[in-house]
Amino acid sequence: MSAAPVSVIVVSRDRPQHLRRCVKGLMQLLHPNFEIIVVADQRGCEEMAAGGIAKCIKLIPFDEANIAAARNAGLEVAAGSVVAFIDDDAIPEPTWLDHLVGPIASRQAVAAGGYVRGRNGISFQWRARDVRPNGWTEELLLDSDDPICVEGSAQQGIKTEGTNMAFDRDLLCKLGGFDPAFQFYLDETDLNMRLAGLEMTTAIVPRAQVHHGFAASDKRRQDRAPTTLFPIGRSLKIYLRKHLPETKHGPVIDSEVKAQRRRLIEHMIAGRIEPKDVSVLMATMVQGLLEGETANIVPLAPISPSKEPFLKFEKDVIDAGHMALVGRWYSWSRVKAAARMAREEGYRVTVFRYSLTALFHHVRFQEDGIWLQRGGLFGRSDRSDPVFRLWTKKSRTAHEMSRLAGIRDKFP
């Protein structure tokens, strides 16, 4: 387990409750040497102050709707040798940071990216992907869950997801951090390609996992239906201007326009948007492409070393280990009380609540800091498992705990 000092940066805007839950998850990290930096709007700052969290983190007020600039604001005060990034609507597994920063701390790589689980807490949204100068990505199939280091090239970088990535701080600052021309979308992809163009090495770390909620924002609703495609169009055009000859822009833009239209039609068929919304939203993408054509792209200036000392996060309880509890409807009150007591004593707690059904399982990190997995005793957790399988409570719990080994528990 690496003890390299790590600065964890969270950017938040208009989602104070999600921010609070994210920081609560960060407080359960097993890494022994990290600081938490929150870059947030006024509501987020007020949430941190109200919860008494502000005194043990670096809190940076930031009201501009520009995620790249916000990440750079966090980078300016980061005093760790490694900087890690997570979104405010995401929760890390307790071992996330240890796995993620290991290849950077050992100087095998200058960047690292992990896997991202989706809303059900089990299936993956994103795993390993590469990225090209046209912005297209392709999944990389790995043979194991061990980290793999890949050297980039001008034609191929390794995609790190904005909600689960880490970098060598000195190098990132030397490169000027993230390009503020990307107000939203593709800012980390641009950085991936800049690193690849320098033939830098990025680590893919499958066991570095976070749970991403896709919370509502000013750009999408809770059901993930977009409210505007302007930022996508704008950022895509800027990205292409930086990484692809202009003569090749047309086919890429045509392909993305078709893909976004298909996505909108799927939302329409599902009843999330009206038919008239499709043309309205596509018009916002065209507007974004037009603005991206003329947006100012300037060379990035290096970011100076932090003038603030490292603010190591000190846990208020001793890590007592990981405890798993099993509940059914008739014992639920007792199990909840036991889980909360165990959490107060410093345990990381996972509760399995089974019904006598074959319902699929879902996992959620709750406001009280407890991991809750719900589903049928005979239903699938991993979506590649059989739809129905006979289990006892004991065998089912042992199976689920083996699935979490080295992720929620300490390293095996």
Short mmCIF file of C-alpha atoms in Angstrom, two decimals, residues 113-295:
data_model
loop_
_atom_site.label_atom_id
_atom_site.label_comp_id
_atom_site.label_asym_id
_atom_site.label_seq_id
_atom_site.Cartn_x
_atom_site.Cartn_y
_atom_site.Cartn_z
CA GLY A 113 -7.53 5.68 -14.45
CA GLY A 114 -9.85 3.19 -12.81
CA TYR A 115 -13.21 1.54 -13.45
CA VAL A 116 -16.57 3.23 -12.92
CA ARG A 117 -19.69 1.41 -11.75
CA GLY A 118 -23.10 2.72 -12.78
CA ARG A 119 -26.37 3.49 -11.03
CA ASN A 120 -27.08 -0.06 -9.92
CA GLY A 121 -23.72 -0.12 -8.12
CA ILE A 122 -22.64 -3.35 -9.82
CA SER A 123 -22.55 -2.99 -13.61
CA PHE A 124 -19.74 -0.93 -15.12
CA GLN A 125 -20.35 2.33 -16.95
CA TRP A 126 -16.75 2.52 -18.09
CA ARG A 127 -13.76 0.25 -17.92
CA ALA A 128 -10.56 0.41 -19.97
CA ARG A 129 -10.67 2.51 -23.16
CA ASP A 130 -8.27 4.13 -25.54
CA VAL A 131 -8.91 7.45 -27.31
CA ARG A 132 -7.93 8.83 -30.69
CA PRO A 133 -7.31 12.33 -32.13
CA ASN A 134 -10.88 12.33 -33.45
CA GLY A 135 -12.20 11.82 -29.92
CA TRP A 136 -13.50 8.32 -30.58
CA THR A 137 -12.88 5.70 -27.93
CA GLU A 138 -12.66 1.93 -28.06
CA GLU A 139 -12.88 -0.53 -25.19
CA LEU A 140 -9.70 -2.37 -24.26
CA LEU A 141 -10.14 -5.94 -23.07
CA LEU A 142 -7.76 -6.81 -20.24
CA ASP A 143 -6.80 -10.34 -19.24
CA SER A 144 -6.87 -9.68 -15.48
CA ASP A 145 -7.62 -7.11 -12.80
CA ASP A 146 -3.93 -6.30 -12.37
CA PRO A 147 -2.79 -2.79 -13.34
CA ILE A 148 -1.38 -2.38 -16.82
CA CYS A 149 0.81 0.51 -17.99
CA VAL A 150 0.50 1.75 -21.57
CA GLU A 151 2.73 4.27 -23.33
CA GLY A 152 0.79 6.76 -25.41
CA SER A 153 1.45 8.03 -28.91
CA ALA A 154 0.23 10.93 -31.01
CA GLN A 155 -2.43 8.62 -32.51
CA GLN A 156 -3.56 6.80 -29.37
CA GLY A 157 -4.01 7.81 -25.75
CA ILE A 158 -5.48 6.03 -22.74
CA LYS A 159 -8.85 7.40 -21.64
CA THR A 160 -9.17 8.34 -17.99
CA GLU A 161 -12.66 9.14 -16.74
CA GLY A 162 -13.06 12.51 -15.05
CA THR A 163 -14.64 10.89 -12.02
CA ASN A 164 -11.81 8.39 -11.48
CA MET A 165 -8.34 9.57 -12.46
CA ALA A 166 -5.01 10.58 -10.96
CA PHE A 167 -1.84 12.32 -12.16
CA ASP A 168 1.66 13.19 -11.08
CA ARG A 169 1.09 16.70 -9.76
CA ASP A 170 4.39 18.22 -10.89
CA LEU A 171 3.89 17.06 -14.46
CA LEU A 172 0.25 18.13 -14.57
CA CYS A 173 1.19 21.60 -13.31
CA LYS A 174 4.03 21.84 -15.83
CA LEU A 175 1.50 21.13 -18.59
CA GLY A 176 -0.83 23.87 -17.32
CA GLY A 177 -3.45 21.52 -15.94
CA PHE A 178 -6.76 21.30 -17.77
CA ASP A 179 -7.62 23.56 -20.70
CA PRO A 180 -10.34 26.04 -19.62
CA ALA A 181 -11.50 26.23 -23.23
CA PHE A 182 -13.38 23.03 -22.34
CA GLN A 183 -16.06 24.42 -20.06
CA PHE A 184 -17.69 20.99 -19.86
CA TYR A 185 -16.97 17.68 -21.61
CA LEU A 186 -13.70 16.38 -23.11
CA ASP A 187 -11.40 18.35 -20.79
CA GLU A 188 -9.85 15.16 -19.42
CA THR A 189 -9.78 13.60 -22.91
CA ASP A 190 -7.82 16.58 -24.17
CA LEU A 191 -5.34 16.02 -21.33
CA ASN A 192 -5.13 12.31 -22.19
CA MET A 193 -4.13 13.17 -25.76
CA ARG A 194 -1.62 15.80 -24.65
CA LEU A 195 0.06 13.21 -22.44
CA ALA A 196 -0.06 10.64 -25.23
CA GLY A 197 1.56 13.09 -27.64
CA LEU A 198 4.48 13.29 -25.21
CA GLU A 199 4.62 9.46 -25.15
CA MET A 200 3.83 9.43 -21.45
CA THR A 201 2.65 6.25 -19.70
CA THR A 202 -0.83 5.87 -18.25
CA ALA A 203 -1.87 3.04 -15.94
CA ILE A 204 -5.21 1.26 -16.25
CA VAL A 205 -6.16 0.13 -12.75
CA PRO A 206 -9.25 -2.14 -12.71
CA ARG A 207 -9.47 -2.40 -8.92
CA ALA A 208 -9.58 1.39 -8.48
CA GLN A 209 -13.36 1.69 -8.51
CA VAL A 210 -15.94 4.39 -7.93
CA HIS A 211 -19.73 4.37 -8.10
CA HIS A 212 -21.10 7.11 -10.35
CA GLY A 213 -24.68 8.29 -9.98
CA PHE A 214 -25.22 10.51 -13.03
CA ALA A 215 -27.02 13.05 -10.84
CA ALA A 216 -29.17 15.77 -12.35
CA SER A 217 -27.46 19.01 -13.37
CA ASP A 218 -28.14 22.06 -15.49
CA LYS A 219 -27.30 19.90 -18.52
CA ARG A 220 -29.33 16.76 -17.82
CA ARG A 221 -32.31 15.64 -15.78
CA GLN A 222 -32.39 12.88 -13.19
CA ASP A 223 -33.55 10.41 -15.86
CA ARG A 224 -30.40 11.36 -17.88
CA ALA A 225 -32.39 13.13 -20.59
CA PRO A 226 -30.31 16.12 -21.75
CA THR A 227 -31.58 19.66 -21.39
CA THR A 228 -28.98 21.01 -23.83
CA LEU A 229 -26.34 19.66 -26.22
CA PHE A 230 -24.56 23.00 -26.53
CA PRO A 231 -21.53 22.04 -24.37
CA ILE A 232 -21.06 18.79 -26.31
CA GLY A 233 -21.02 20.55 -29.64
CA ARG A 234 -18.76 23.34 -28.42
CA SER A 235 -16.21 21.09 -26.73
CA LEU A 236 -16.16 18.62 -29.64
CA LYS A 237 -15.22 21.35 -32.09
CA ILE A 238 -12.51 22.72 -29.80
CA TYR A 239 -11.11 19.22 -29.29
CA LEU A 240 -10.96 18.60 -33.04
CA ARG A 241 -9.28 21.96 -33.62
CA LYS A 242 -6.56 20.96 -31.16
CA HIS A 243 -5.97 17.35 -32.18
CA LEU A 244 -7.15 16.69 -35.75
CA PRO A 245 -6.45 18.35 -39.13
CA GLU A 246 -9.39 20.51 -40.20
CA THR A 247 -9.91 18.50 -43.38
CA LYS A 248 -10.94 15.53 -41.21
CA HIS A 249 -13.44 17.37 -38.97
CA GLY A 250 -16.49 16.90 -41.17
CA PRO A 251 -16.94 13.10 -40.94
CA VAL A 252 -16.33 13.16 -37.18
CA ILE A 253 -18.92 15.88 -36.60
CA ASP A 254 -21.45 14.15 -38.87
CA SER A 255 -21.00 10.92 -36.94
CA GLU A 256 -21.45 12.63 -33.57
CA VAL A 257 -24.53 14.53 -34.74
CA LYS A 258 -26.10 11.24 -35.85
CA ALA A 259 -25.18 9.58 -32.55
CA GLN A 260 -26.72 12.40 -30.52
CA ARG A 261 -29.89 12.31 -32.62
CA ARG A 262 -30.18 8.55 -32.02
CA ARG A 263 -29.76 9.14 -28.31
CA LEU A 264 -32.53 11.74 -28.31
CA ILE A 265 -34.87 9.46 -30.24
CA GLU A 266 -34.26 6.73 -27.65
CA HIS A 267 -35.22 9.20 -24.92
CA MET A 268 -38.30 10.16 -26.93
CA ILE A 269 -39.39 6.52 -27.39
CA ALA A 270 -38.94 6.00 -23.65
CA GLY A 271 -41.23 8.98 -23.02
CA ARG A 272 -38.58 11.16 -21.39
CA ILE A 273 -38.77 13.96 -23.96
CA GLU A 274 -41.37 15.15 -26.46
CA PRO A 275 -40.92 14.71 -30.24
CA LYS A 276 -40.52 18.48 -30.65
CA ASP A 277 -37.64 18.43 -28.17
CA VAL A 278 -35.46 16.45 -30.57
CA SER A 279 -35.10 19.28 -33.09
CA VAL A 280 -34.78 21.88 -30.33
CA LEU A 281 -31.95 20.00 -28.64
CA MET A 282 -30.18 19.26 -31.92
CA ALA A 283 -30.25 23.00 -32.63
CA THR A 284 -28.35 23.59 -29.38
CA MET A 285 -25.65 21.22 -30.57
CA VAL A 286 -25.29 23.12 -33.83
CA GLN A 287 -24.99 26.35 -31.82
CA GLY A 288 -22.26 24.76 -29.73
CA LEU A 289 -20.35 23.63 -32.81
CA LEU A 290 -20.50 27.14 -34.22
CA GLU A 291 -19.20 28.71 -31.02
CA GLY A 292 -16.48 26.07 -30.76
CA GLU A 293 -15.31 27.10 -34.21
CA THR A 294 -14.44 30.60 -32.99
CA ALA A 295 -13.67 29.94 -29.32
#
